[in-house]
Tab-separated table of C-alpha atoms (C1' of nucleotides) in Angstrom:
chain	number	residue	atom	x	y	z
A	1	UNK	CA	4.586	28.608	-2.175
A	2	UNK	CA	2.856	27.126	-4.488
A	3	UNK	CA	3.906	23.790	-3.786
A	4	UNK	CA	4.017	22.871	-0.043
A	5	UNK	CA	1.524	20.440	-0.598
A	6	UNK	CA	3.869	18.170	-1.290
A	7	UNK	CA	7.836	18.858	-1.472
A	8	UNK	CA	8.625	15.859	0.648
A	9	UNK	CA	9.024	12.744	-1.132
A	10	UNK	CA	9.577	13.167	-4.341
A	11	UNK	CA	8.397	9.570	-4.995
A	12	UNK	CA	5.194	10.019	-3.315
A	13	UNK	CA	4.844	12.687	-5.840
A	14	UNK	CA	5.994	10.630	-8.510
A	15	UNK	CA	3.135	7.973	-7.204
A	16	UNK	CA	0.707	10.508	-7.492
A	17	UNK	CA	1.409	11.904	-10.829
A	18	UNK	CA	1.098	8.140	-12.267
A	19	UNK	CA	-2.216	7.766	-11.097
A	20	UNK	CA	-3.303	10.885	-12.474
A	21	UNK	CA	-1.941	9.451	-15.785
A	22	UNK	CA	-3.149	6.175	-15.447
A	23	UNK	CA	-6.405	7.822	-15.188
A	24	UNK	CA	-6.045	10.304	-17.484
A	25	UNK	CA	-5.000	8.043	-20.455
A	26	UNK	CA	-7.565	5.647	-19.392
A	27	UNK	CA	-5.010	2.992	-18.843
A	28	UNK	CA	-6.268	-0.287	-17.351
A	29	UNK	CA	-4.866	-3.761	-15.953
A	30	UNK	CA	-2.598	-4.968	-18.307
A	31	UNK	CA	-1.748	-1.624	-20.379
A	32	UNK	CA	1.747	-0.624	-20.645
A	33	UNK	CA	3.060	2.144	-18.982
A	34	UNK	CA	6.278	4.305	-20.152
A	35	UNK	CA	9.652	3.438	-19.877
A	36	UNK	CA	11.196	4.627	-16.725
A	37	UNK	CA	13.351	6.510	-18.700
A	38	UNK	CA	10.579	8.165	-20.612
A	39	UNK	CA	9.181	8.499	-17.396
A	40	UNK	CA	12.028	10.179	-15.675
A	41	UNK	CA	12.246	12.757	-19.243
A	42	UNK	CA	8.259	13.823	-18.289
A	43	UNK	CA	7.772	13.687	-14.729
A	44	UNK	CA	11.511	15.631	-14.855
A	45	UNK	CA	12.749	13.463	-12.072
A	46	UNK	CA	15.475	11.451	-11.848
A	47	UNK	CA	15.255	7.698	-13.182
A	48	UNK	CA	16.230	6.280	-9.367
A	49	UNK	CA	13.693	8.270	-8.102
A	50	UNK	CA	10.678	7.281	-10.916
A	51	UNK	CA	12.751	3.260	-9.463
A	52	UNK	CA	11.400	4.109	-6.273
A	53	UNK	CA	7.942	4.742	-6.871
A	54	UNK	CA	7.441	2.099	-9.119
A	55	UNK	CA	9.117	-0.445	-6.674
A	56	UNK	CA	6.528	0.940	-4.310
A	57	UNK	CA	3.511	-0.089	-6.707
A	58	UNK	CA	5.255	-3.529	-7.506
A	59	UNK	CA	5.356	-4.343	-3.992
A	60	UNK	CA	1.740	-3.689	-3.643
A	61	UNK	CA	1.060	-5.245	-6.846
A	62	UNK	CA	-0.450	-2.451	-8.354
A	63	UNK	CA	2.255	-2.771	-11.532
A	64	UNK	CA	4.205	-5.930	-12.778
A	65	UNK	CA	7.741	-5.149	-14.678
A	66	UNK	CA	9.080	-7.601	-17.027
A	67	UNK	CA	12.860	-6.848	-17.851
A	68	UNK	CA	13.520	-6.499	-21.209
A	69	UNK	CA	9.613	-5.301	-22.264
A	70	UNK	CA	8.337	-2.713	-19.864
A	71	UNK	CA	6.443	-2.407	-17.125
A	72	UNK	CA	2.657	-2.964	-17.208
A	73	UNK	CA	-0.383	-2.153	-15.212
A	74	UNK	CA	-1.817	-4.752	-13.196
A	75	UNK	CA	-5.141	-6.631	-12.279
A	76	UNK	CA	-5.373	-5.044	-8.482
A	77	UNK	CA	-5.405	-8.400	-6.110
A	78	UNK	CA	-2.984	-7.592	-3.858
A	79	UNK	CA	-1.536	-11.081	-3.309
A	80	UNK	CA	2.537	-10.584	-2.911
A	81	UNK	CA	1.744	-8.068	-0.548
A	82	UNK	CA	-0.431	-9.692	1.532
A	83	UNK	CA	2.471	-12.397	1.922
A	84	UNK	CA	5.227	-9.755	3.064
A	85	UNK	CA	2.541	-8.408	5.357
A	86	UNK	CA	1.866	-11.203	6.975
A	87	UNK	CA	5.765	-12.420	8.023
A	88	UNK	CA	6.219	-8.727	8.659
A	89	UNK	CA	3.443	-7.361	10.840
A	90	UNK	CA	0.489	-10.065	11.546
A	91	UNK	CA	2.490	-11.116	14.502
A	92	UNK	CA	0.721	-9.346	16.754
A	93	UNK	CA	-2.470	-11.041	18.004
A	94	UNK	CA	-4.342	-8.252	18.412
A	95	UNK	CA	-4.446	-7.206	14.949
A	96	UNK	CA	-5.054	-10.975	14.203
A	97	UNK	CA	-8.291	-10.934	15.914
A	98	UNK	CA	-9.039	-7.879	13.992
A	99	UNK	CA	-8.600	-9.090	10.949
A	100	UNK	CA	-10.894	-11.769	11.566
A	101	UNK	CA	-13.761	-9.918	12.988
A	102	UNK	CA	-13.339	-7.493	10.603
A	103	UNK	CA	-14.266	-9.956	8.356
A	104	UNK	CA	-17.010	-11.367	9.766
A	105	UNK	CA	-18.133	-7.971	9.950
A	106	UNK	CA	-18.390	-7.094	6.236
A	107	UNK	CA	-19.422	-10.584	5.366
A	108	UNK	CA	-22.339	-9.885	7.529
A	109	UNK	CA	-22.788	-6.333	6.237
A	110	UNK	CA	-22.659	-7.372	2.398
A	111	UNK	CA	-25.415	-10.676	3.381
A	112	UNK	CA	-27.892	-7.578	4.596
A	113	UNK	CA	-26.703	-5.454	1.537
A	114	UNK	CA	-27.801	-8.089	-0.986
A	115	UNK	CA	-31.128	-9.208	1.282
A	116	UNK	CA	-31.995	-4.851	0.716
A	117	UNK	CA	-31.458	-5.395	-2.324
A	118	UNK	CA	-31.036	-7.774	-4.816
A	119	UNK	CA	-33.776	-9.706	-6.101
A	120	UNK	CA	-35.251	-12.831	-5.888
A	121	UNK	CA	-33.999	-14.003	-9.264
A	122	UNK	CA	-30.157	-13.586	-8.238
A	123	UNK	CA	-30.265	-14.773	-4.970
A	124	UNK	CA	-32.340	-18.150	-6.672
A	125	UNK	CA	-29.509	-18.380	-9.307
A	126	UNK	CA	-27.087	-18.133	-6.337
A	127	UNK	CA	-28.719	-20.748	-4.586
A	128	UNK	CA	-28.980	-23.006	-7.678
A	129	UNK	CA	-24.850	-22.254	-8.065
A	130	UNK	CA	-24.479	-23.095	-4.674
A	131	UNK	CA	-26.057	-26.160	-5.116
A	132	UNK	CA	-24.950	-27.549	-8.401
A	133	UNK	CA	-20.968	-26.520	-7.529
A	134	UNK	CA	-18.354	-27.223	-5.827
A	135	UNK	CA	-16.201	-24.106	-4.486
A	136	UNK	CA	-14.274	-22.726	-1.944
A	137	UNK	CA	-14.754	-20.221	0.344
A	138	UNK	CA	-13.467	-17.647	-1.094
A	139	UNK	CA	-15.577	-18.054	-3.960
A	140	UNK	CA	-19.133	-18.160	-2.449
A	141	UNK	CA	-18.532	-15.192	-0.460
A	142	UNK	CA	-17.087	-13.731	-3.304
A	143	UNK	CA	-20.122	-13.922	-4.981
A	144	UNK	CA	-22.399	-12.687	-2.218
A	145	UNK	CA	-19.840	-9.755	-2.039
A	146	UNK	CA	-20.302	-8.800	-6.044
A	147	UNK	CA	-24.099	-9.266	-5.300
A	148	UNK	CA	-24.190	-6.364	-2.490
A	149	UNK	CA	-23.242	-4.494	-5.731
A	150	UNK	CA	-20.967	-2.584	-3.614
A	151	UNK	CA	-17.760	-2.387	-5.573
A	152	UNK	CA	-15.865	-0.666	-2.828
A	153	UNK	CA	-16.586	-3.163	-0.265
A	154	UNK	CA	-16.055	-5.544	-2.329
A	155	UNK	CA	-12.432	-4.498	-2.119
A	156	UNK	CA	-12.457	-3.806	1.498
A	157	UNK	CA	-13.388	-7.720	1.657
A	158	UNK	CA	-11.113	-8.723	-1.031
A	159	UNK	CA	-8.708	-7.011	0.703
A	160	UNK	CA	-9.551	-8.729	4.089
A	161	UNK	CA	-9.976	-12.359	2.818
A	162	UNK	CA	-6.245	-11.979	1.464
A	163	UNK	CA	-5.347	-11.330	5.241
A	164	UNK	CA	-7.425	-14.090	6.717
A	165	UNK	CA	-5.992	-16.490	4.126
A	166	UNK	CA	-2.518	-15.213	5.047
A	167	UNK	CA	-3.280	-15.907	8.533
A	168	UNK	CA	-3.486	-19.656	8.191
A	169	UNK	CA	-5.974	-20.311	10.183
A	170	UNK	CA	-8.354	-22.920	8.281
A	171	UNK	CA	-9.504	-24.160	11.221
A	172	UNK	CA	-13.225	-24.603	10.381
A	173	UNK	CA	-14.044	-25.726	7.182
A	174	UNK	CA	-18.185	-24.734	6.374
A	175	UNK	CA	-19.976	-27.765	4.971
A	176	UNK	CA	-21.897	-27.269	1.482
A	177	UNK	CA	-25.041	-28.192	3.082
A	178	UNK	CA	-24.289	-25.004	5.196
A	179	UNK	CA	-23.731	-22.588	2.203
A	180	UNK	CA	-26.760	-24.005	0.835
A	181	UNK	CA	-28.758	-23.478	3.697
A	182	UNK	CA	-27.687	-19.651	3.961
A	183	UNK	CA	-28.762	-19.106	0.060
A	184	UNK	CA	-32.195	-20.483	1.105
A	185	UNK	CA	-32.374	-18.116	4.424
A	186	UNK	CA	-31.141	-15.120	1.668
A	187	UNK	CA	-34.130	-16.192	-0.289
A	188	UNK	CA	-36.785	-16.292	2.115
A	189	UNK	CA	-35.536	-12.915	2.722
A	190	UNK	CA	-35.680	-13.379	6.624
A	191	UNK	CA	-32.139	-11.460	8.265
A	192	UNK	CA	-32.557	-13.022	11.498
A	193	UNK	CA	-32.911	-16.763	9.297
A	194	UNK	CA	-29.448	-15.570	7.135
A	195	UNK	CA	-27.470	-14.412	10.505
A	196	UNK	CA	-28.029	-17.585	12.209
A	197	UNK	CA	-27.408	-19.583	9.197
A	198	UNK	CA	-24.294	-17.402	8.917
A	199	UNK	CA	-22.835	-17.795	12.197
A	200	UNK	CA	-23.264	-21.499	11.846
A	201	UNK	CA	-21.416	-21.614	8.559
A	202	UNK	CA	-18.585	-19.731	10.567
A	203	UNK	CA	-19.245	-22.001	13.083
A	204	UNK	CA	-19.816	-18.925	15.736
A	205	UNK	CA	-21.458	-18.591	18.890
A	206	UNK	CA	-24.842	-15.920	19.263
B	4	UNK	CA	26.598	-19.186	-5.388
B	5	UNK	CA	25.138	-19.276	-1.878
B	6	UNK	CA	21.960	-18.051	-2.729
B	7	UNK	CA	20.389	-18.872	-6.297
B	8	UNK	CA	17.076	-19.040	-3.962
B	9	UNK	CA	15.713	-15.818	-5.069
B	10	UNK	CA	18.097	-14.184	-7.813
B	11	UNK	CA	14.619	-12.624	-8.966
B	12	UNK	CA	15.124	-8.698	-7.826
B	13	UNK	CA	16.946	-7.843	-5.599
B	14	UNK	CA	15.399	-5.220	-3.772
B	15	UNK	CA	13.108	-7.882	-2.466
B	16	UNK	CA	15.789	-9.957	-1.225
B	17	UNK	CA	17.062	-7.078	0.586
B	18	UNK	CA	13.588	-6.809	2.450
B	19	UNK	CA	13.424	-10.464	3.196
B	20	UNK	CA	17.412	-9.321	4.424
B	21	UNK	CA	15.995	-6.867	6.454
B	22	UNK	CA	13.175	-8.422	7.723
B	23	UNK	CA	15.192	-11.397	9.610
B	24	UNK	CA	17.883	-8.474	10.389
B	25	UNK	CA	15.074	-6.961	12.381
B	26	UNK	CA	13.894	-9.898	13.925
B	27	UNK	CA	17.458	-11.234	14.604
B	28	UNK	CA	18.733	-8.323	16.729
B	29	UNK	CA	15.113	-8.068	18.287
B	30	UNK	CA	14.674	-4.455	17.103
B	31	UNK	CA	11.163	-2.877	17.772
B	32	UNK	CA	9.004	-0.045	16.992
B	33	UNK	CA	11.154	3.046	17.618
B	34	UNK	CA	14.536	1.692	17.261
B	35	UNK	CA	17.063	2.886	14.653
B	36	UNK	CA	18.184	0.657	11.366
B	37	UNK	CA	21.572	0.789	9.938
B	38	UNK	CA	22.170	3.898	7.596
B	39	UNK	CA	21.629	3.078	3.849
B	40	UNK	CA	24.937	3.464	3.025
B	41	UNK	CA	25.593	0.875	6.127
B	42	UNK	CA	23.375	-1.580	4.732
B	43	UNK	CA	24.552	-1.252	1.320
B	44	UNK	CA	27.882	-2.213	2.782
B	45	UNK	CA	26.807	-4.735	4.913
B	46	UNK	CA	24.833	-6.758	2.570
B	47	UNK	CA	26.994	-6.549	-0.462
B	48	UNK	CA	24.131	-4.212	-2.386
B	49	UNK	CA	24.223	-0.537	-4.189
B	50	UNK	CA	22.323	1.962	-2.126
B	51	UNK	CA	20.104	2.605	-4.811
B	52	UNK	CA	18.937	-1.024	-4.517
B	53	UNK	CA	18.705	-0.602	-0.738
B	54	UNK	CA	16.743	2.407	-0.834
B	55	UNK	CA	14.096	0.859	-3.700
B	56	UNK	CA	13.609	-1.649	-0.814
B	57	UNK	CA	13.287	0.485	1.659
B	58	UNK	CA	10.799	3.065	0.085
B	59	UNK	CA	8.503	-0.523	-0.594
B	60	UNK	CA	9.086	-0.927	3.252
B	61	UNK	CA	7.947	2.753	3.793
B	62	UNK	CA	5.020	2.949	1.777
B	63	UNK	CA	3.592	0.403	3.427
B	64	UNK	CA	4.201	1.777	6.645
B	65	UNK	CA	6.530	-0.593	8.023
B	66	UNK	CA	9.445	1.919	8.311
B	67	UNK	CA	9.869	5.493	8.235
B	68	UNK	CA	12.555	8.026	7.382
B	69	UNK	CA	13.625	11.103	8.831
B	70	UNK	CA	16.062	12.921	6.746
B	71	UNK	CA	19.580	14.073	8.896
B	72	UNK	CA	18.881	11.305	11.244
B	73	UNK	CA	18.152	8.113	9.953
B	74	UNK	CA	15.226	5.200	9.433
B	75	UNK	CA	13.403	3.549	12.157
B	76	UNK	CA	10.740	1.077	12.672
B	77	UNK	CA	7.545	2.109	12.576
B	78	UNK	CA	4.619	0.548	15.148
B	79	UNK	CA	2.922	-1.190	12.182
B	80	UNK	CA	-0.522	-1.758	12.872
B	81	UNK	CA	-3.380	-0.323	10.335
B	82	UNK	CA	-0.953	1.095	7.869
B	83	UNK	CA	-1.682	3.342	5.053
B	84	UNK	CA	-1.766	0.241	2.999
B	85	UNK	CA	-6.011	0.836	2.640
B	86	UNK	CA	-5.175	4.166	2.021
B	87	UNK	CA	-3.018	3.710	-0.739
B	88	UNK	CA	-4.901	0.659	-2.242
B	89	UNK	CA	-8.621	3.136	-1.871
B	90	UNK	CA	-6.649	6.125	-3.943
B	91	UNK	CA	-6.347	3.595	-6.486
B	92	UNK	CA	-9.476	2.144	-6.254
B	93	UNK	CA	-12.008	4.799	-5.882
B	94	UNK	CA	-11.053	6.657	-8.885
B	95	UNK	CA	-14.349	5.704	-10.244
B	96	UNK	CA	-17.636	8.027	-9.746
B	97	UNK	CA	-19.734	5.416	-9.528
B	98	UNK	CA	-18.271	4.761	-6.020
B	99	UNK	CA	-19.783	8.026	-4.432
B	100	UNK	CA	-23.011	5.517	-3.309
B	101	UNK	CA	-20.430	3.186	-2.665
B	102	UNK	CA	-18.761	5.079	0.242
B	103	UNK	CA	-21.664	6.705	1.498
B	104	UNK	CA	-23.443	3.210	1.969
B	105	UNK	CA	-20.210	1.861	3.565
B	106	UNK	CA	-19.181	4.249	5.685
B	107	UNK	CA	-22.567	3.979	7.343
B	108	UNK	CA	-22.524	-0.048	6.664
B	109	UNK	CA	-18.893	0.155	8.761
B	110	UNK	CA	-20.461	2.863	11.116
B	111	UNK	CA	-23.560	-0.061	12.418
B	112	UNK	CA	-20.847	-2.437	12.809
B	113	UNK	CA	-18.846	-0.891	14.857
B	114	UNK	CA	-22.096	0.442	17.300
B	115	UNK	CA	-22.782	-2.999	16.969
B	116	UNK	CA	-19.304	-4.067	18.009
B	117	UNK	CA	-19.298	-1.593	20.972
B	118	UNK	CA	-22.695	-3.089	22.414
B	119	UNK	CA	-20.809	-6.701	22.169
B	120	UNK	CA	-17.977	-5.487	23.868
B	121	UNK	CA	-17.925	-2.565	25.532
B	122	UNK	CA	-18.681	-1.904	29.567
B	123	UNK	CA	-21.368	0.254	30.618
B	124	UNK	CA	-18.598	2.481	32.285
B	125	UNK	CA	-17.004	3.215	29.106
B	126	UNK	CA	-20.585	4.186	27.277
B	127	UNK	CA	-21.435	5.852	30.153
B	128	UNK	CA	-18.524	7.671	30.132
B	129	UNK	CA	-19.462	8.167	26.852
B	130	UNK	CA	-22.851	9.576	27.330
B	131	UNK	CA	-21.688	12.380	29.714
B	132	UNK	CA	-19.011	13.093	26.964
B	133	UNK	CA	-21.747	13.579	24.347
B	134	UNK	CA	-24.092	15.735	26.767
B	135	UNK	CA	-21.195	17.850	28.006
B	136	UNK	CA	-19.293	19.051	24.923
B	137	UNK	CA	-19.657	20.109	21.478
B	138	UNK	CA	-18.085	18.252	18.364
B	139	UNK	CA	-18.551	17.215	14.607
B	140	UNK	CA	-20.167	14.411	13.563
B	141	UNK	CA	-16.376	12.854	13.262
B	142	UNK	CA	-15.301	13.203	16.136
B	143	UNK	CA	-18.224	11.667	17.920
B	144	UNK	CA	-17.873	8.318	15.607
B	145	UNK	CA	-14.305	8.463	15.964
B	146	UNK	CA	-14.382	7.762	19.730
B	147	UNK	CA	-17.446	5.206	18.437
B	148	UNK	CA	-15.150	3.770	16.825
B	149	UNK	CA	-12.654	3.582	18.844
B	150	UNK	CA	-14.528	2.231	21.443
B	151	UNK	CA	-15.211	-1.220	19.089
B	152	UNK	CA	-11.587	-1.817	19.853
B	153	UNK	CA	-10.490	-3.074	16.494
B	154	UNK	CA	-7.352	-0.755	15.106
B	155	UNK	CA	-8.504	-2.206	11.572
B	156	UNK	CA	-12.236	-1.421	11.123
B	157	UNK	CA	-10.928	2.212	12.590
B	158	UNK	CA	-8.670	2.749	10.135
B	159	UNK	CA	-11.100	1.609	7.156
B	160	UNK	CA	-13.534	4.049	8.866
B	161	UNK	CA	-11.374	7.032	8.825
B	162	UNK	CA	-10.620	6.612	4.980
B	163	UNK	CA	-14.378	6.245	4.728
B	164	UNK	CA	-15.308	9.291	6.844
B	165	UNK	CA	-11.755	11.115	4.816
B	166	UNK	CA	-13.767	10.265	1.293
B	167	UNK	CA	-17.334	11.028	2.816
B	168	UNK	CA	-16.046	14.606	3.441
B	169	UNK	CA	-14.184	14.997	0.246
B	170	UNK	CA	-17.611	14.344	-1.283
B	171	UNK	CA	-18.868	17.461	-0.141
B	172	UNK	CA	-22.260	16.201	0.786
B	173	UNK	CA	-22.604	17.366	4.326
B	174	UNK	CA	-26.842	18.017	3.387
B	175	UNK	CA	-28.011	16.728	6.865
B	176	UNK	CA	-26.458	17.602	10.118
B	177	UNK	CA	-27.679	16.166	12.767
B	178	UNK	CA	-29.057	17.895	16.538
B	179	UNK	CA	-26.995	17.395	19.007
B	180	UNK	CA	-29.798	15.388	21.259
B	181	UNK	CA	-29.741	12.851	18.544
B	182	UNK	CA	-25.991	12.174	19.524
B	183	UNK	CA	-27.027	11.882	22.850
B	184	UNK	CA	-30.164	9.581	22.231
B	185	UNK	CA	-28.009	7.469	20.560
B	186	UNK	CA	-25.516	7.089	23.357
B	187	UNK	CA	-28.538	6.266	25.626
B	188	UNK	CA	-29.519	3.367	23.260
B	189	UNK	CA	-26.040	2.175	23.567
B	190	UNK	CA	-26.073	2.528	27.302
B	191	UNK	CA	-29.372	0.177	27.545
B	192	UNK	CA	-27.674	-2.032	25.252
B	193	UNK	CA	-30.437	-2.800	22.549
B	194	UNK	CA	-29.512	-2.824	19.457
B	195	UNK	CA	-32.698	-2.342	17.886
B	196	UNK	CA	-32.860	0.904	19.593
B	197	UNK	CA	-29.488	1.967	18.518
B	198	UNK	CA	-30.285	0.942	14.874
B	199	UNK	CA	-33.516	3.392	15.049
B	200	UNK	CA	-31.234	6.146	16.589
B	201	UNK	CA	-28.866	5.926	14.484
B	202	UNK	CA	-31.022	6.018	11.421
B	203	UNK	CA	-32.485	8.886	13.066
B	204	UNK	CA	-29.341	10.825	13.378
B	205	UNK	CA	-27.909	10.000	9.572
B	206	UNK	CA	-31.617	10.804	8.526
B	207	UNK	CA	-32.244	7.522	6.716
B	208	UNK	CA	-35.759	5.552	6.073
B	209	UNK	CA	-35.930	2.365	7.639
C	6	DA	C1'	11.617	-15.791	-51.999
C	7	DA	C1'	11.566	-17.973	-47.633
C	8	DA	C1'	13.721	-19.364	-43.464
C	9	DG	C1'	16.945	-18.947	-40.167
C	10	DA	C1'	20.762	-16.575	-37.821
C	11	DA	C1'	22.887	-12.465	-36.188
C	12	DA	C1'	23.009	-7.832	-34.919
C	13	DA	C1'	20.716	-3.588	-33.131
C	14	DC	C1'	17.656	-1.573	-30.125
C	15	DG	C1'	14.722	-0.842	-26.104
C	16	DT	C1'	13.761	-2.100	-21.481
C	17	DG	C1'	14.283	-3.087	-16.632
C	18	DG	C1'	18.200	-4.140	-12.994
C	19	DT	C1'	22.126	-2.550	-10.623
C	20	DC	C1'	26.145	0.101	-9.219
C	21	DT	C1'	28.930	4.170	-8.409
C	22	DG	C1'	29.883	8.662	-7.231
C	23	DA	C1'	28.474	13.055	-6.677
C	24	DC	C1'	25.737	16.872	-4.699
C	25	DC	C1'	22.068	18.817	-1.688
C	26	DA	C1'	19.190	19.556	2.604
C	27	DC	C1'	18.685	18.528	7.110
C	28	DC	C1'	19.666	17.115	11.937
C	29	DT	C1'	22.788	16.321	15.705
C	30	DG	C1'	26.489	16.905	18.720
C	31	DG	C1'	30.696	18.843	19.928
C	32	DT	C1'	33.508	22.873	20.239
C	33	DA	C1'	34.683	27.530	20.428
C	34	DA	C1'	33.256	32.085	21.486
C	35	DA	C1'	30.486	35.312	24.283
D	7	DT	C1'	27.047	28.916	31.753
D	8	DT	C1'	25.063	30.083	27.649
D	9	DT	C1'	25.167	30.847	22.889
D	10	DA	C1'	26.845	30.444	18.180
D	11	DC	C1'	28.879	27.885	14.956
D	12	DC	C1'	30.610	24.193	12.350
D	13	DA	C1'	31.782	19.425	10.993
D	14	DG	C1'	30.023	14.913	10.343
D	15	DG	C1'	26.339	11.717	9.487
D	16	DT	C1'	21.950	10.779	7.237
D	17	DG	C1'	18.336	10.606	3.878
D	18	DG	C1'	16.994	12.752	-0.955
D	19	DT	C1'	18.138	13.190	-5.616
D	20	DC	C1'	20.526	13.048	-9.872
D	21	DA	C1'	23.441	11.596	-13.768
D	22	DG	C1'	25.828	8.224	-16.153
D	23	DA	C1'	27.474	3.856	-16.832
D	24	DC	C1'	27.113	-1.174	-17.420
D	25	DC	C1'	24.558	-5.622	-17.507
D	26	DA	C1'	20.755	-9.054	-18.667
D	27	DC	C1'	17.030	-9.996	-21.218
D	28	DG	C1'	13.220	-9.546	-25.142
D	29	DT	C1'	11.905	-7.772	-29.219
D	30	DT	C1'	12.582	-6.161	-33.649
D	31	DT	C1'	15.120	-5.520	-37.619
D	32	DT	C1'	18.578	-6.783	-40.802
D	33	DC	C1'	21.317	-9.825	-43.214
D	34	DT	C1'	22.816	-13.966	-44.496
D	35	DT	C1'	21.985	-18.759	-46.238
D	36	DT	C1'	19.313	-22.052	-48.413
DNA sequence: AAAGAAAACGTGGTCTGACCACCTGGTAAA
DNA sequence: TTTACCAGGTGGTCAGACCACGTTTTCTTT
């Protein structure tokens, strides 16, 4: 009785009990983890069964295994998954479209996030960056997201930019005068300026 | 011979395997796959190798099991992928503001979403709902959500509002006419009117 | 003593066969 | 007809055995 939490699946359990130790031993991205063997001896499961969880957190490239060396924690960035997801399930327009204004969504929330606040001096560096490089994407909002200083939806968009990108569907390509010009709306601290400089960038009707 | 393409593991071959088995005898959501120890046969694997593939395939939802009868497809669409990933994620403290400021972040956008999109029939519809019954604070944003019509941001939002609770910070509860004055900002479709009522009901300064 | 080669060890990768727990469907008993 | 039971199929788990591959240690050879 103690236990009907969780009697099911024993590698769910198994799943569980390594994140607990990951976090418990303070392990982070690139840290080995035990042998599955070792594993198996602790967690007093069997060794297919510690296979199965572990295959679990490979495929969503949460741990990397290297035969003949061990099996090691990993830098979360989904990628791998993101690719079997996409063959597998992103066939259904629907979700497609939700993917994408989704995304739109939490770009726009993490532009109001950082215009609440961040400070003039970032969002003038920012501009400056934006005007001195050249980048993709990816990497511009990827800095706006950092700057909403929001680590969890930074992940949520992380997350959601892998899906986009899965989706193939480059179809508008933002100029750099664009990006530039929604740095300058950030820094004149105007919303209504940074939305409409947004929606041009994403090339998007009001 | 055949098939140096991808000697890498093999439980990822067998997905691929699987994956254009599916799609090759046009099985859907619902339907039945082989047994493991069919598949095992059939494509010239161990079942231990078929089942590490298949608990990948589970965990991200794409599949389930039901022990005594057998594995099916599952209707993937806003697996437990988030889920999993935010258990991993979140294990830092620091990411109590985090949630709290997304969850509401994700709660405006999808108000925001439902003025877009939704008919006055269904916010009406809505409205009575709200005047006519009791509920929690979920399950009023859960039909908000739902409403926005995007199976994606509704599933981020439930793992929001599942770690908002876990939190334990329920310090403001909000009066029942605030629900409904929000509704009828929603219903005259001004969205400066639902941010103010909405602010109102989560108690926050402009 | 230093450098290189060979063996030993540890690790993930895979297979096999064996139980167990559970569900289903058919059959026999009421 | 209804009920009880049981046999077969299915996923869940375990243990042990190899294999392939890196790393480390040991032992030659120079």
């Amino acid at each position: 009785m103690t236990q009907q939490e969780s009697p099911r699946k024993l590698y769910l359990e198994i799943v569980k009990q390594l994140r607990t130790m990951i976090e418990k031993d303070g392990l982070k991205a690139g840290d080995k983890i035990p042998s599955e063997r070792e594993l198996s001896e602790r967690l007093n499961a069997g060794r297919s069964s510690v296979r199965e969880a572990l295959r679990a957190l490979e495929l969503l490239g949460l741990i990397e295994t290297r035969r003949g060396e061990g099996t090691f924690i990993r830098d979360f960035r989904g990628n791998q998954l993101v690719q079997l997801l996409s063959t597998f399930i992103l066939q259904d327009e629907k979700a497609k479209k939700d993917v994408i204004e989704t995304k739109y969504l939490i770009e726009i929330d993490c532009l109001q996030t950082v215009l609440d606040k961040s400070d003039k001096g970032q969002i003038g560096r920012l501009k400056q960056w934006a005007i001195e490089h050249t980048y993709e994407d990816g990497e511009f909002f990827s800095r706006i997201a950092e700057f909403a200083d929001n680590h969890l939806i930074f992940r949520i968009w992380e997350i959601l930019k892998d899906y986009y990108h899965s989706l193939d569907l480059h179809d508008y390509q933002p100029t750099k005068q664009q990006y530039i010009d929604l740095a300058e709306a950030l820094e004149k601290g105007d919303f209504e300026l940074v939305l409409a400089s947004y929606r041009k960038l994403r090339n998007l009707s009001a």
